[in-house]
mmCIF file with all atom_site columns, C-alpha atoms in Angstrom:
data_model
loop_
_atom_site.group_PDB
_atom_site.id
_atom_site.type_symbol
_atom_site.label_atom_id
_atom_site.label_alt_id
_atom_site.label_comp_id
_atom_site.label_asym_id
_atom_site.label_entity_id
_atom_site.label_seq_id
_atom_site.pdbx_PDB_ins_code
_atom_site.Cartn_x
_atom_site.Cartn_y
_atom_site.Cartn_z
_atom_site.occupancy
_atom_site.B_iso_or_equiv
_atom_site.pdbx_formal_charge
_atom_site.auth_seq_id
_atom_site.auth_comp_id
_atom_site.auth_asym_id
_atom_site.auth_atom_id
_atom_site.pdbx_PDB_model_num
ATOM 1   C CA . MET A 1 1   ? 84.415  81.301  -28.697 1.00 0.00 ? 27  MET A CA 1
ATOM 2   C CA . ALA A 1 2   ? 87.473  83.305  -27.855 1.00 0.00 ? 28  ALA A CA 1
ATOM 3   C CA . SER A 1 3   ? 88.928  83.603  -24.381 1.00 0.00 ? 29  SER A CA 1
ATOM 4   C CA . ILE A 1 4   ? 91.163  86.358  -23.057 1.00 0.00 ? 30  ILE A CA 1
ATOM 5   C CA . HIS A 1 5   ? 94.158  85.165  -21.086 1.00 0.00 ? 31  HIS A CA 1
ATOM 6   C CA . LEU A 1 6   ? 95.490  87.834  -18.725 1.00 0.00 ? 32  LEU A CA 1
ATOM 7   C CA . ILE A 1 7   ? 99.128  87.090  -17.892 1.00 0.00 ? 33  ILE A CA 1
ATOM 8   C CA . ARG A 1 8   ? 100.232 88.938  -14.735 1.00 0.00 ? 34  ARG A CA 1
ATOM 9   C CA . ASN A 1 9   ? 103.642 87.407  -13.917 1.00 0.00 ? 35  ASN A CA 1
ATOM 10  C CA . SER A 1 10  ? 107.047 87.168  -15.552 1.00 0.00 ? 36  SER A CA 1
ATOM 11  C CA . ALA A 1 11  ? 107.663 83.804  -17.208 1.00 0.00 ? 37  ALA A CA 1
ATOM 12  C CA . TYR A 1 12  ? 111.349 84.231  -16.316 1.00 0.00 ? 38  TYR A CA 1
ATOM 13  C CA . SER A 1 13  ? 110.505 83.612  -12.676 1.00 0.00 ? 39  SER A CA 1
ATOM 14  C CA . ASP A 1 14  ? 107.192 81.735  -12.989 1.00 0.00 ? 40  ASP A CA 1
ATOM 15  C CA . ALA A 1 15  ? 107.343 78.645  -15.230 1.00 0.00 ? 41  ALA A CA 1
ATOM 16  C CA . ASN A 1 16  ? 103.584 78.139  -14.802 1.00 0.00 ? 42  ASN A CA 1
ATOM 17  C CA . ILE A 1 17  ? 102.997 80.854  -17.378 1.00 0.00 ? 43  ILE A CA 1
ATOM 18  C CA . LEU A 1 18  ? 104.390 78.671  -20.146 1.00 0.00 ? 44  LEU A CA 1
ATOM 19  C CA . THR A 1 19  ? 102.216 75.790  -18.965 1.00 0.00 ? 45  THR A CA 1
ATOM 20  C CA . ALA A 1 20  ? 99.185  78.068  -19.108 1.00 0.00 ? 46  ALA A CA 1
ATOM 21  C CA . LEU A 1 21  ? 100.004 79.073  -22.656 1.00 0.00 ? 47  LEU A CA 1
ATOM 22  C CA . SER A 1 22  ? 99.821  75.438  -23.737 1.00 0.00 ? 48  SER A CA 1
ATOM 23  C CA . LEU A 1 23  ? 96.058  75.675  -23.132 1.00 0.00 ? 49  LEU A CA 1
ATOM 24  C CA . LEU A 1 24  ? 95.465  78.367  -25.738 1.00 0.00 ? 50  LEU A CA 1
ATOM 25  C CA . ASN A 1 25  ? 92.941  77.932  -28.536 1.00 0.00 ? 51  ASN A CA 1
ATOM 26  C CA . ALA A 1 26  ? 93.721  79.342  -31.966 1.00 0.00 ? 52  ALA A CA 1
ATOM 27  C CA . ASP A 1 27  ? 91.294  82.270  -31.694 1.00 0.00 ? 53  ASP A CA 1
ATOM 28  C CA . ASP A 1 28  ? 92.242  83.255  -28.123 1.00 0.00 ? 54  ASP A CA 1
ATOM 29  C CA . LEU A 1 29  ? 93.704  86.571  -27.031 1.00 0.00 ? 55  LEU A CA 1
ATOM 30  C CA . VAL A 1 30  ? 96.695  86.964  -24.717 1.00 0.00 ? 56  VAL A CA 1
ATOM 31  C CA . VAL A 1 31  ? 97.119  90.198  -22.756 1.00 0.00 ? 57  VAL A CA 1
ATOM 32  C CA . PHE A 1 32  ? 100.293 90.946  -20.790 1.00 0.00 ? 58  PHE A CA 1
ATOM 33  C CA . ILE A 1 33  ? 99.534  93.074  -17.751 1.00 0.00 ? 59  ILE A CA 1
ATOM 34  C CA . ASP A 1 34  ? 101.508 94.086  -14.601 1.00 0.00 ? 60  ASP A CA 1
ATOM 35  C CA . ASP A 1 35  ? 104.763 92.027  -14.424 1.00 0.00 ? 61  ASP A CA 1
ATOM 36  C CA . GLY A 1 36  ? 103.418 89.963  -17.328 1.00 0.00 ? 62  GLY A CA 1
ATOM 37  C CA . VAL A 1 37  ? 104.736 92.700  -19.640 1.00 0.00 ? 63  VAL A CA 1
ATOM 38  C CA . TYR A 1 38  ? 108.279 91.343  -19.139 1.00 0.00 ? 64  TYR A CA 1
ATOM 39  C CA . ASN A 1 39  ? 107.204 88.346  -21.228 1.00 0.00 ? 65  ASN A CA 1
ATOM 40  C CA . VAL A 1 40  ? 107.360 90.335  -24.465 1.00 0.00 ? 66  VAL A CA 1
ATOM 41  C CA . SER A 1 41  ? 111.004 89.303  -24.869 1.00 0.00 ? 67  SER A CA 1
ATOM 42  C CA . HIS A 1 42  ? 110.689 85.762  -23.484 1.00 0.00 ? 68  HIS A CA 1
ATOM 43  C CA . PRO A 1 43  ? 111.823 83.147  -26.033 1.00 0.00 ? 69  PRO A CA 1
ATOM 44  C CA . GLY A 1 44  ? 108.921 80.840  -25.107 1.00 0.00 ? 70  GLY A CA 1
ATOM 45  C CA . ILE A 1 45  ? 106.411 83.598  -25.830 1.00 0.00 ? 71  ILE A CA 1
ATOM 46  C CA . GLN A 1 46  ? 108.095 84.483  -29.105 1.00 0.00 ? 72  GLN A CA 1
ATOM 47  C CA . GLN A 1 47  ? 107.917 80.815  -30.071 1.00 0.00 ? 73  GLN A CA 1
ATOM 48  C CA . LEU A 1 48  ? 104.190 80.859  -29.288 1.00 0.00 ? 74  LEU A CA 1
ATOM 49  C CA . LEU A 1 49  ? 103.688 83.809  -31.600 1.00 0.00 ? 75  LEU A CA 1
ATOM 50  C CA . VAL A 1 50  ? 105.490 81.980  -34.374 1.00 0.00 ? 76  VAL A CA 1
ATOM 51  C CA . ASN A 1 51  ? 103.620 78.712  -33.894 1.00 0.00 ? 77  ASN A CA 1
ATOM 52  C CA . ASN A 1 52  ? 100.096 80.059  -33.384 1.00 0.00 ? 78  ASN A CA 1
ATOM 53  C CA . ILE A 1 53  ? 99.246  82.436  -36.199 1.00 0.00 ? 79  ILE A CA 1
ATOM 54  C CA . GLY A 1 54  ? 95.675  83.007  -35.003 1.00 0.00 ? 80  GLY A CA 1
ATOM 55  C CA . ILE A 1 55  ? 96.483  84.064  -31.453 1.00 0.00 ? 81  ILE A CA 1
ATOM 56  C CA . GLN A 1 56  ? 96.552  87.811  -30.891 1.00 0.00 ? 82  GLN A CA 1
ATOM 57  C CA . VAL A 1 57  ? 98.937  89.134  -28.267 1.00 0.00 ? 83  VAL A CA 1
ATOM 58  C CA . TYR A 1 58  ? 98.551  92.495  -26.554 1.00 0.00 ? 84  TYR A CA 1
ATOM 59  C CA . VAL A 1 59  ? 100.417 94.385  -23.847 1.00 0.00 ? 85  VAL A CA 1
ATOM 60  C CA . ILE A 1 60  ? 99.094  97.159  -21.600 1.00 0.00 ? 86  ILE A CA 1
ATOM 61  C CA . GLU A 1 61  ? 100.930 100.256 -22.830 1.00 0.00 ? 87  GLU A CA 1
ATOM 62  C CA . HIS A 1 62  ? 101.497 102.184 -19.607 1.00 0.00 ? 88  HIS A CA 1
ATOM 63  C CA . HIS A 1 63  ? 102.542 99.028  -17.739 1.00 0.00 ? 89  HIS A CA 1
ATOM 64  C CA . ILE A 1 64  ? 105.344 98.309  -20.209 1.00 0.00 ? 90  ILE A CA 1
ATOM 65  C CA . GLN A 1 65  ? 106.379 101.980 -20.367 1.00 0.00 ? 91  GLN A CA 1
ATOM 66  C CA . ALA A 1 66  ? 106.604 102.116 -16.567 1.00 0.00 ? 92  ALA A CA 1
ATOM 67  C CA . ARG A 1 67  ? 109.054 99.211  -16.630 1.00 0.00 ? 93  ARG A CA 1
ATOM 68  C CA . GLY A 1 68  ? 111.299 100.815 -19.227 1.00 0.00 ? 94  GLY A CA 1
ATOM 69  C CA . ILE A 1 69  ? 111.132 98.006  -21.774 1.00 0.00 ? 95  ILE A CA 1
ATOM 70  C CA . THR A 1 70  ? 109.951 97.907  -25.375 1.00 0.00 ? 96  THR A CA 1
ATOM 71  C CA . ALA A 1 71  ? 107.612 95.474  -27.118 1.00 0.00 ? 97  ALA A CA 1
ATOM 72  C CA . PRO A 1 72  ? 108.390 93.821  -30.464 1.00 0.00 ? 98  PRO A CA 1
ATOM 73  C CA . VAL A 1 73  ? 106.224 94.993  -33.370 1.00 0.00 ? 99  VAL A CA 1
ATOM 74  C CA . ASN A 1 74  ? 104.118 91.817  -33.408 1.00 0.00 ? 100 ASN A CA 1
ATOM 75  C CA . ILE A 1 75  ? 102.737 92.636  -29.935 1.00 0.00 ? 101 ILE A CA 1
ATOM 76  C CA . GLU A 1 76  ? 100.150 95.422  -29.995 1.00 0.00 ? 102 GLU A CA 1
ATOM 77  C CA . LYS A 1 77  ? 100.105 98.029  -27.206 1.00 0.00 ? 103 LYS A CA 1
ATOM 78  C CA . ILE A 1 78  ? 96.651  98.775  -25.802 1.00 0.00 ? 104 ILE A CA 1
ATOM 79  C CA . THR A 1 79  ? 95.095  100.967 -23.110 1.00 0.00 ? 105 THR A CA 1
ATOM 80  C CA . MET A 1 80  ? 92.949  99.821  -20.204 1.00 0.00 ? 106 MET A CA 1
ATOM 81  C CA . ALA A 1 81  ? 89.902  101.130 -22.121 1.00 0.00 ? 107 ALA A CA 1
ATOM 82  C CA . ASN A 1 82  ? 90.858  98.854  -25.032 1.00 0.00 ? 108 ASN A CA 1
ATOM 83  C CA . LEU A 1 83  ? 91.119  95.927  -22.611 1.00 0.00 ? 109 LEU A CA 1
ATOM 84  C CA . VAL A 1 84  ? 87.610  96.608  -21.322 1.00 0.00 ? 110 VAL A CA 1
ATOM 85  C CA . ALA A 1 85  ? 86.331  96.605  -24.902 1.00 0.00 ? 111 ALA A CA 1
ATOM 86  C CA . LEU A 1 86  ? 88.123  93.322  -25.651 1.00 0.00 ? 112 LEU A CA 1
ATOM 87  C CA . THR A 1 87  ? 86.689  91.803  -22.468 1.00 0.00 ? 113 THR A CA 1
ATOM 88  C CA . ASP A 1 88  ? 83.229  92.831  -23.592 1.00 0.00 ? 114 ASP A CA 1
ATOM 89  C CA . GLN A 1 89  ? 83.663  90.939  -26.865 1.00 0.00 ? 115 GLN A CA 1
ATOM 90  C CA . SER A 1 90  ? 85.047  87.738  -25.338 1.00 0.00 ? 116 SER A CA 1
ATOM 91  C CA . THR A 1 91  ? 83.148  84.876  -23.769 1.00 0.00 ? 117 THR A CA 1
ATOM 92  C CA . GLN A 1 92  ? 85.631  84.182  -21.001 1.00 0.00 ? 118 GLN A CA 1
ATOM 93  C CA . VAL A 1 93  ? 88.502  85.850  -19.160 1.00 0.00 ? 119 VAL A CA 1
ATOM 94  C CA . ILE A 1 94  ? 91.173  83.719  -17.523 1.00 0.00 ? 120 ILE A CA 1
ATOM 95  C CA . THR A 1 95  ? 93.727  85.390  -15.245 1.00 0.00 ? 121 THR A CA 1
ATOM 96  C CA . TRP A 1 96  ? 97.070  83.621  -14.779 1.00 0.00 ? 122 TRP A CA 1
ATOM 97  C CA . GLN A 1 97  ? 98.933  84.755  -11.675 1.00 0.00 ? 123 GLN A CA 1
ATOM 98  C CA . MET B 2 1   ? 139.169 91.914  7.769   1.00 0.00 ? 12  MET B CA 1
ATOM 99  C CA . SER B 2 2   ? 137.066 90.022  10.262  1.00 0.00 ? 13  SER B CA 1
ATOM 100 C CA . ALA B 2 3   ? 137.885 86.628  11.642  1.00 0.00 ? 14  ALA B CA 1
ATOM 101 C CA . SER B 2 4   ? 135.527 84.972  9.150   1.00 0.00 ? 15  SER B CA 1
ATOM 102 C CA . GLY B 2 5   ? 137.425 86.406  6.159   1.00 0.00 ? 16  GLY B CA 1
ATOM 103 C CA . THR B 2 6   ? 134.678 88.820  5.147   1.00 0.00 ? 17  THR B CA 1
ATOM 104 C CA . THR B 2 7   ? 135.425 92.498  4.526   1.00 0.00 ? 18  THR B CA 1
ATOM 105 C CA . ASP B 2 8   ? 132.028 94.160  4.056   1.00 0.00 ? 19  ASP B CA 1
ATOM 106 C CA . LEU B 2 9   ? 129.044 94.167  6.348   1.00 0.00 ? 20  LEU B CA 1
ATOM 107 C CA . LEU B 2 10  ? 125.817 93.697  4.448   1.00 0.00 ? 21  LEU B CA 1
ATOM 108 C CA . ALA B 2 11  ? 124.773 92.347  1.043   1.00 0.00 ? 22  ALA B CA 1
ATOM 109 C CA . VAL B 2 12  ? 121.192 92.819  -0.110  1.00 0.00 ? 23  VAL B CA 1
ATOM 110 C CA . ILE B 2 13  ? 120.090 90.483  -2.900  1.00 0.00 ? 24  ILE B CA 1
ATOM 111 C CA . ASN B 2 14  ? 117.194 91.589  -5.090  1.00 0.00 ? 25  ASN B CA 1
ATOM 112 C CA . THR B 2 15  ? 115.347 88.812  -6.936  1.00 0.00 ? 26  THR B CA 1
ATOM 113 C CA . GLN B 2 16  ? 111.996 90.457  -7.799  1.00 0.00 ? 27  GLN B CA 1
ATOM 114 C CA . ALA B 2 17  ? 110.897 92.872  -10.508 1.00 0.00 ? 28  ALA B CA 1
ATOM 115 C CA . PRO B 2 18  ? 109.899 96.397  -9.395  1.00 0.00 ? 29  PRO B CA 1
ATOM 116 C CA . PHE B 2 19  ? 106.406 97.836  -8.762  1.00 0.00 ? 30  PHE B CA 1
ATOM 117 C CA . ALA B 2 20  ? 104.167 94.736  -8.581  1.00 0.00 ? 31  ALA B CA 1
ATOM 118 C CA . THR B 2 21  ? 105.437 93.858  -5.104  1.00 0.00 ? 32  THR B CA 1
ATOM 119 C CA . SER B 2 22  ? 107.092 95.929  -2.362  1.00 0.00 ? 33  SER B CA 1
ATOM 120 C CA . HIS B 2 23  ? 110.206 93.720  -2.212  1.00 0.00 ? 34  HIS B CA 1
ATOM 121 C CA . GLY B 2 24  ? 112.431 96.077  -4.186  1.00 0.00 ? 35  GLY B CA 1
ATOM 122 C CA . LYS B 2 25  ? 111.394 99.184  -2.272  1.00 0.00 ? 36  LYS B CA 1
ATOM 123 C CA . ASP B 2 26  ? 111.834 97.402  1.062   1.00 0.00 ? 37  ASP B CA 1
ATOM 124 C CA . ALA B 2 27  ? 115.325 96.264  0.063   1.00 0.00 ? 38  ALA B CA 1
ATOM 125 C CA . LEU B 2 28  ? 116.282 99.796  -0.966  1.00 0.00 ? 39  LEU B CA 1
ATOM 126 C CA . ASP B 2 29  ? 114.904 101.304 2.260   1.00 0.00 ? 40  ASP B CA 1
ATOM 127 C CA . LEU B 2 30  ? 116.988 98.853  4.254   1.00 0.00 ? 41  LEU B CA 1
ATOM 128 C CA . ALA B 2 31  ? 120.108 99.702  2.261   1.00 0.00 ? 42  ALA B CA 1
ATOM 129 C CA . LEU B 2 32  ? 119.512 103.444 2.764   1.00 0.00 ? 43  LEU B CA 1
ATOM 130 C CA . ILE B 2 33  ? 119.219 103.003 6.521   1.00 0.00 ? 44  ILE B CA 1
ATOM 131 C CA . PHE B 2 34  ? 122.550 101.152 6.646   1.00 0.00 ? 45  PHE B CA 1
ATOM 132 C CA . GLY B 2 35  ? 124.071 103.764 4.332   1.00 0.00 ? 46  GLY B CA 1
ATOM 133 C CA . SER B 2 36  ? 122.852 106.614 6.546   1.00 0.00 ? 47  SER B CA 1
ATOM 134 C CA . TYR B 2 37  ? 124.730 105.097 9.484   1.00 0.00 ? 48  TYR B CA 1
ATOM 135 C CA . GLU B 2 38  ? 127.850 104.632 7.339   1.00 0.00 ? 49  GLU B CA 1
ATOM 136 C CA . GLN B 2 39  ? 127.585 100.862 7.437   1.00 0.00 ? 50  GLN B CA 1
ATOM 137 C CA . PRO B 2 40  ? 129.042 99.275  4.270   1.00 0.00 ? 51  PRO B CA 1
ATOM 138 C CA . VAL B 2 41  ? 126.250 97.814  2.151   1.00 0.00 ? 52  VAL B CA 1
ATOM 139 C CA . SER B 2 42  ? 126.241 96.379  -1.377  1.00 0.00 ? 53  SER B CA 1
ATOM 140 C CA . LEU B 2 43  ? 123.270 95.640  -3.626  1.00 0.00 ? 54  LEU B CA 1
ATOM 141 C CA . PHE B 2 44  ? 123.041 92.543  -5.811  1.00 0.00 ? 55  PHE B CA 1
ATOM 142 C CA . PHE B 2 45  ? 120.483 92.027  -8.577  1.00 0.00 ? 56  PHE B CA 1
ATOM 143 C CA . ILE B 2 46  ? 119.754 88.576  -9.956  1.00 0.00 ? 57  ILE B CA 1
ATOM 144 C CA . GLY B 2 47  ? 116.824 86.868  -11.693 1.00 0.00 ? 58  GLY B CA 1
ATOM 145 C CA . ASP B 2 48  ? 113.916 89.261  -12.253 1.00 0.00 ? 59  ASP B CA 1
ATOM 146 C CA . GLY B 2 49  ? 115.634 91.630  -9.813  1.00 0.00 ? 60  GLY B CA 1
ATOM 147 C CA . VAL B 2 50  ? 117.723 92.924  -12.736 1.00 0.00 ? 61  VAL B CA 1
ATOM 148 C CA . PHE B 2 51  ? 114.598 94.667  -14.069 1.00 0.00 ? 62  PHE B CA 1
ATOM 149 C CA . GLN B 2 52  ? 114.861 97.145  -11.167 1.00 0.00 ? 63  GLN B CA 1
ATOM 150 C CA . LEU B 2 53  ? 117.942 98.773  -12.712 1.00 0.00 ? 64  LEU B CA 1
ATOM 151 C CA . ILE B 2 54  ? 116.565 99.403  -16.219 1.00 0.00 ? 65  ILE B CA 1
ATOM 152 C CA . ASN B 2 55  ? 117.393 103.014 -17.049 1.00 0.00 ? 66  ASN B CA 1
ATOM 153 C CA . HIS B 2 56  ? 114.031 104.002 -18.548 1.00 0.00 ? 67  HIS B CA 1
ATOM 154 C CA . CYS B 2 57  ? 111.835 102.813 -15.678 1.00 0.00 ? 68  CYS B CA 1
ATOM 155 C CA . ASP B 2 58  ? 109.022 105.294 -14.988 1.00 0.00 ? 69  ASP B CA 1
ATOM 156 C CA . GLY B 2 59  ? 106.893 104.193 -12.047 1.00 0.00 ? 70  GLY B CA 1
ATOM 157 C CA . ALA B 2 60  ? 104.946 107.466 -12.215 1.00 0.00 ? 71  ALA B CA 1
ATOM 158 C CA . ARG B 2 61  ? 102.971 105.923 -15.088 1.00 0.00 ? 72  ARG B CA 1
ATOM 159 C CA . LEU B 2 62  ? 101.513 103.522 -12.524 1.00 0.00 ? 73  LEU B CA 1
ATOM 160 C CA . SER B 2 63  ? 100.664 106.425 -10.190 1.00 0.00 ? 74  SER B CA 1
ATOM 161 C CA . ILE B 2 64  ? 103.148 105.186 -7.604  1.00 0.00 ? 75  ILE B CA 1
ATOM 162 C CA . LYS B 2 65  ? 106.341 106.646 -6.186  1.00 0.00 ? 76  LYS B CA 1
ATOM 163 C CA . ASP B 2 66  ? 109.191 105.493 -8.403  1.00 0.00 ? 77  ASP B CA 1
ATOM 164 C CA . TYR B 2 67  ? 111.802 104.232 -5.948  1.00 0.00 ? 78  TYR B CA 1
ATOM 165 C CA . CYS B 2 68  ? 114.017 103.155 -8.881  1.00 0.00 ? 79  CYS B CA 1
ATOM 166 C CA . LYS B 2 69  ? 114.928 106.827 -9.387  1.00 0.00 ? 80  LYS B CA 1
ATOM 167 C CA . THR B 2 70  ? 116.930 106.531 -6.143  1.00 0.00 ? 81  THR B CA 1
ATOM 168 C CA . PHE B 2 71  ? 119.392 103.964 -7.526  1.00 0.00 ? 82  PHE B CA 1
ATOM 169 C CA . PRO B 2 72  ? 121.496 106.493 -9.491  1.00 0.00 ? 83  PRO B CA 1
ATOM 170 C CA . ALA B 2 73  ? 121.694 108.656 -6.325  1.00 0.00 ? 84  ALA B CA 1
ATOM 171 C CA . LEU B 2 74  ? 122.988 105.918 -4.015  1.00 0.00 ? 85  LEU B CA 1
ATOM 172 C CA . SER B 2 75  ? 126.561 107.217 -4.138  1.00 0.00 ? 86  SER B CA 1
ATOM 173 C CA . PHE B 2 76  ? 125.355 110.113 -1.930  1.00 0.00 ? 87  PHE B CA 1
ATOM 174 C CA . TYR B 2 77  ? 124.718 107.467 0.724   1.00 0.00 ? 88  TYR B CA 1
ATOM 175 C CA . ASP B 2 78  ? 128.162 105.931 0.113   1.00 0.00 ? 89  ASP B CA 1
ATOM 176 C CA . ILE B 2 79  ? 126.548 102.912 -1.520  1.00 0.00 ? 90  ILE B CA 1
ATOM 177 C CA . GLU B 2 80  ? 128.805 102.392 -4.519  1.00 0.00 ? 91  GLU B CA 1
ATOM 178 C CA . ASN B 2 81  ? 128.442 98.685  -5.196  1.00 0.00 ? 92  ASN B CA 1
ATOM 179 C CA . LEU B 2 82  ? 125.497 97.683  -7.389  1.00 0.00 ? 93  LEU B CA 1
ATOM 180 C CA . TYR B 2 83  ? 126.105 94.337  -9.078  1.00 0.00 ? 94  TYR B CA 1
ATOM 181 C CA . ILE B 2 84  ? 123.937 92.935  -11.880 1.00 0.00 ? 95  ILE B CA 1
ATOM 182 C CA . CYS B 2 85  ? 124.137 89.226  -12.730 1.00 0.00 ? 96  CYS B CA 1
ATOM 183 C CA . GLU B 2 86  ? 125.136 89.184  -16.386 1.00 0.00 ? 97  GLU B CA 1
ATOM 184 C CA . ASP B 2 87  ? 123.574 85.770  -17.010 1.00 0.00 ? 98  ASP B CA 1
ATOM 185 C CA . SER B 2 88  ? 120.191 86.953  -15.702 1.00 0.00 ? 99  SER B CA 1
ATOM 186 C CA . ALA B 2 89  ? 120.362 90.055  -17.900 1.00 0.00 ? 100 ALA B CA 1
ATOM 187 C CA . LYS B 2 90  ? 121.273 88.038  -21.001 1.00 0.00 ? 101 LYS B CA 1
ATOM 188 C CA . ALA B 2 91  ? 118.484 85.521  -20.364 1.00 0.00 ? 102 ALA B CA 1
ATOM 189 C CA . ARG B 2 92  ? 116.039 88.454  -20.362 1.00 0.00 ? 103 ARG B CA 1
ATOM 190 C CA . GLY B 2 93  ? 117.344 89.924  -23.611 1.00 0.00 ? 104 GLY B CA 1
ATOM 191 C CA . LEU B 2 94  ? 118.847 92.950  -21.848 1.00 0.00 ? 105 LEU B CA 1
ATOM 192 C CA . GLN B 2 95  ? 121.991 94.732  -23.064 1.00 0.00 ? 106 GLN B CA 1
ATOM 193 C CA . PRO B 2 96  ? 124.509 96.714  -20.973 1.00 0.00 ? 107 PRO B CA 1
ATOM 194 C CA . ASP B 2 97  ? 123.018 100.012 -22.231 1.00 0.00 ? 108 ASP B CA 1
ATOM 195 C CA . ASN B 2 98  ? 119.582 99.039  -20.857 1.00 0.00 ? 109 ASN B CA 1
ATOM 196 C CA . PHE B 2 99  ? 120.883 99.557  -17.318 1.00 0.00 ? 110 PHE B CA 1
ATOM 197 C CA . ILE B 2 100 ? 121.720 102.648 -15.253 1.00 0.00 ? 111 ILE B CA 1
ATOM 198 C CA . ASP B 2 101 ? 125.371 103.699 -15.488 1.00 0.00 ? 112 ASP B CA 1
ATOM 199 C CA . ASP B 2 102 ? 126.059 103.283 -11.776 1.00 0.00 ? 113 ASP B CA 1
ATOM 200 C CA . ALA B 2 103 ? 125.511 99.512  -11.792 1.00 0.00 ? 114 ALA B CA 1
ATOM 201 C CA . GLN B 2 104 ? 128.117 96.955  -12.793 1.00 0.00 ? 115 GLN B CA 1
ATOM 202 C CA . LEU B 2 105 ? 127.222 94.041  -15.041 1.00 0.00 ? 116 LEU B CA 1
ATOM 203 C CA . VAL B 2 106 ? 129.329 91.159  -13.728 1.00 0.00 ? 117 VAL B CA 1
ATOM 204 C CA . SER B 2 107 ? 129.865 87.494  -14.556 1.00 0.00 ? 118 SER B CA 1
ATOM 205 C CA . ASN B 2 108 ? 128.479 84.785  -12.345 1.00 0.00 ? 119 ASN B CA 1
ATOM 206 C CA . ALA B 2 109 ? 131.964 84.171  -10.924 1.00 0.00 ? 120 ALA B CA 1
ATOM 207 C CA . VAL B 2 110 ? 132.477 87.827  -9.967  1.00 0.00 ? 121 VAL B CA 1
ATOM 208 C CA . PHE B 2 111 ? 128.945 88.034  -8.579  1.00 0.00 ? 122 PHE B CA 1
ATOM 209 C CA . LYS B 2 112 ? 129.632 85.045  -6.325  1.00 0.00 ? 123 LYS B CA 1
ATOM 210 C CA . ALA B 2 113 ? 133.052 86.341  -5.296  1.00 0.00 ? 124 ALA B CA 1
ATOM 211 C CA . GLN B 2 114 ? 131.689 89.784  -4.341  1.00 0.00 ? 125 GLN B CA 1
ATOM 212 C CA . LEU B 2 115 ? 128.778 88.238  -2.486  1.00 0.00 ? 126 LEU B CA 1
ATOM 213 C CA . SER B 2 116 ? 131.064 86.062  -0.408  1.00 0.00 ? 127 SER B CA 1
ATOM 214 C CA . LYS B 2 117 ? 132.910 89.158  0.864   1.00 0.00 ? 128 LYS B CA 1
ATOM 215 C CA . HIS B 2 118 ? 129.927 90.152  2.987   1.00 0.00 ? 129 HIS B CA 1
ATOM 216 C CA . LYS B 2 119 ? 129.305 89.112  6.552   1.00 0.00 ? 130 LYS B CA 1
ATOM 217 C CA . PHE B 2 120 ? 125.500 89.266  6.357   1.00 0.00 ? 131 PHE B CA 1
ATOM 218 C CA . VAL B 2 121 ? 123.208 88.605  3.411   1.00 0.00 ? 132 VAL B CA 1
ATOM 219 C CA . LEU B 2 122 ? 119.518 89.454  3.145   1.00 0.00 ? 133 LEU B CA 1
ATOM 220 C CA . THR B 2 123 ? 117.356 88.401  0.193   1.00 0.00 ? 134 THR B CA 1
ATOM 221 C CA . PHE B 2 124 ? 114.291 90.222  -1.074  1.00 0.00 ? 135 PHE B CA 1
#
């Protein structure tokens, strides 16, 4: 069953994030939250999106807006309420920080 | 010019992104204190620190005081030198127009040269 991976740090300064992403299953969800939102433009993350068609990637909307950056179209912006709903549907939540 | 060949007093290096930690705000508070006492201080932004100078930051969305709004006003404190490491910006997919006007995007060589002009360096 699907897991949600909450990514809280910037992969530009924390290489562990990319290691964590190597553990993804095809039906998993990735959610960028807090400083994790900076990852939307990270080449390693973009590569992940290209390589893993099944993995859905989300970013918390007000966290990315607060930091003044924009997400590419293949990353969906969600609210905290949406995240709660996604959490409800998943079997497991893993926080990477 | 001091005996050591340095011309300016204090350099503050910012290496962390804003909001998630207090590093950036602490660094700015320190710079403002030095500025208030007319002590020459320069700010350097490298690594994830460059994210602090993005011009559309809006910390109010996180229900916190947005200290980044102070950066464009630093000239009132006689803090004129804000240097952004160009390599760090490029690595993060950021363009010159992503940053506030008051900051200078500089090459690694210029960044190093400016940094070495300062007598004291503090890193946040």
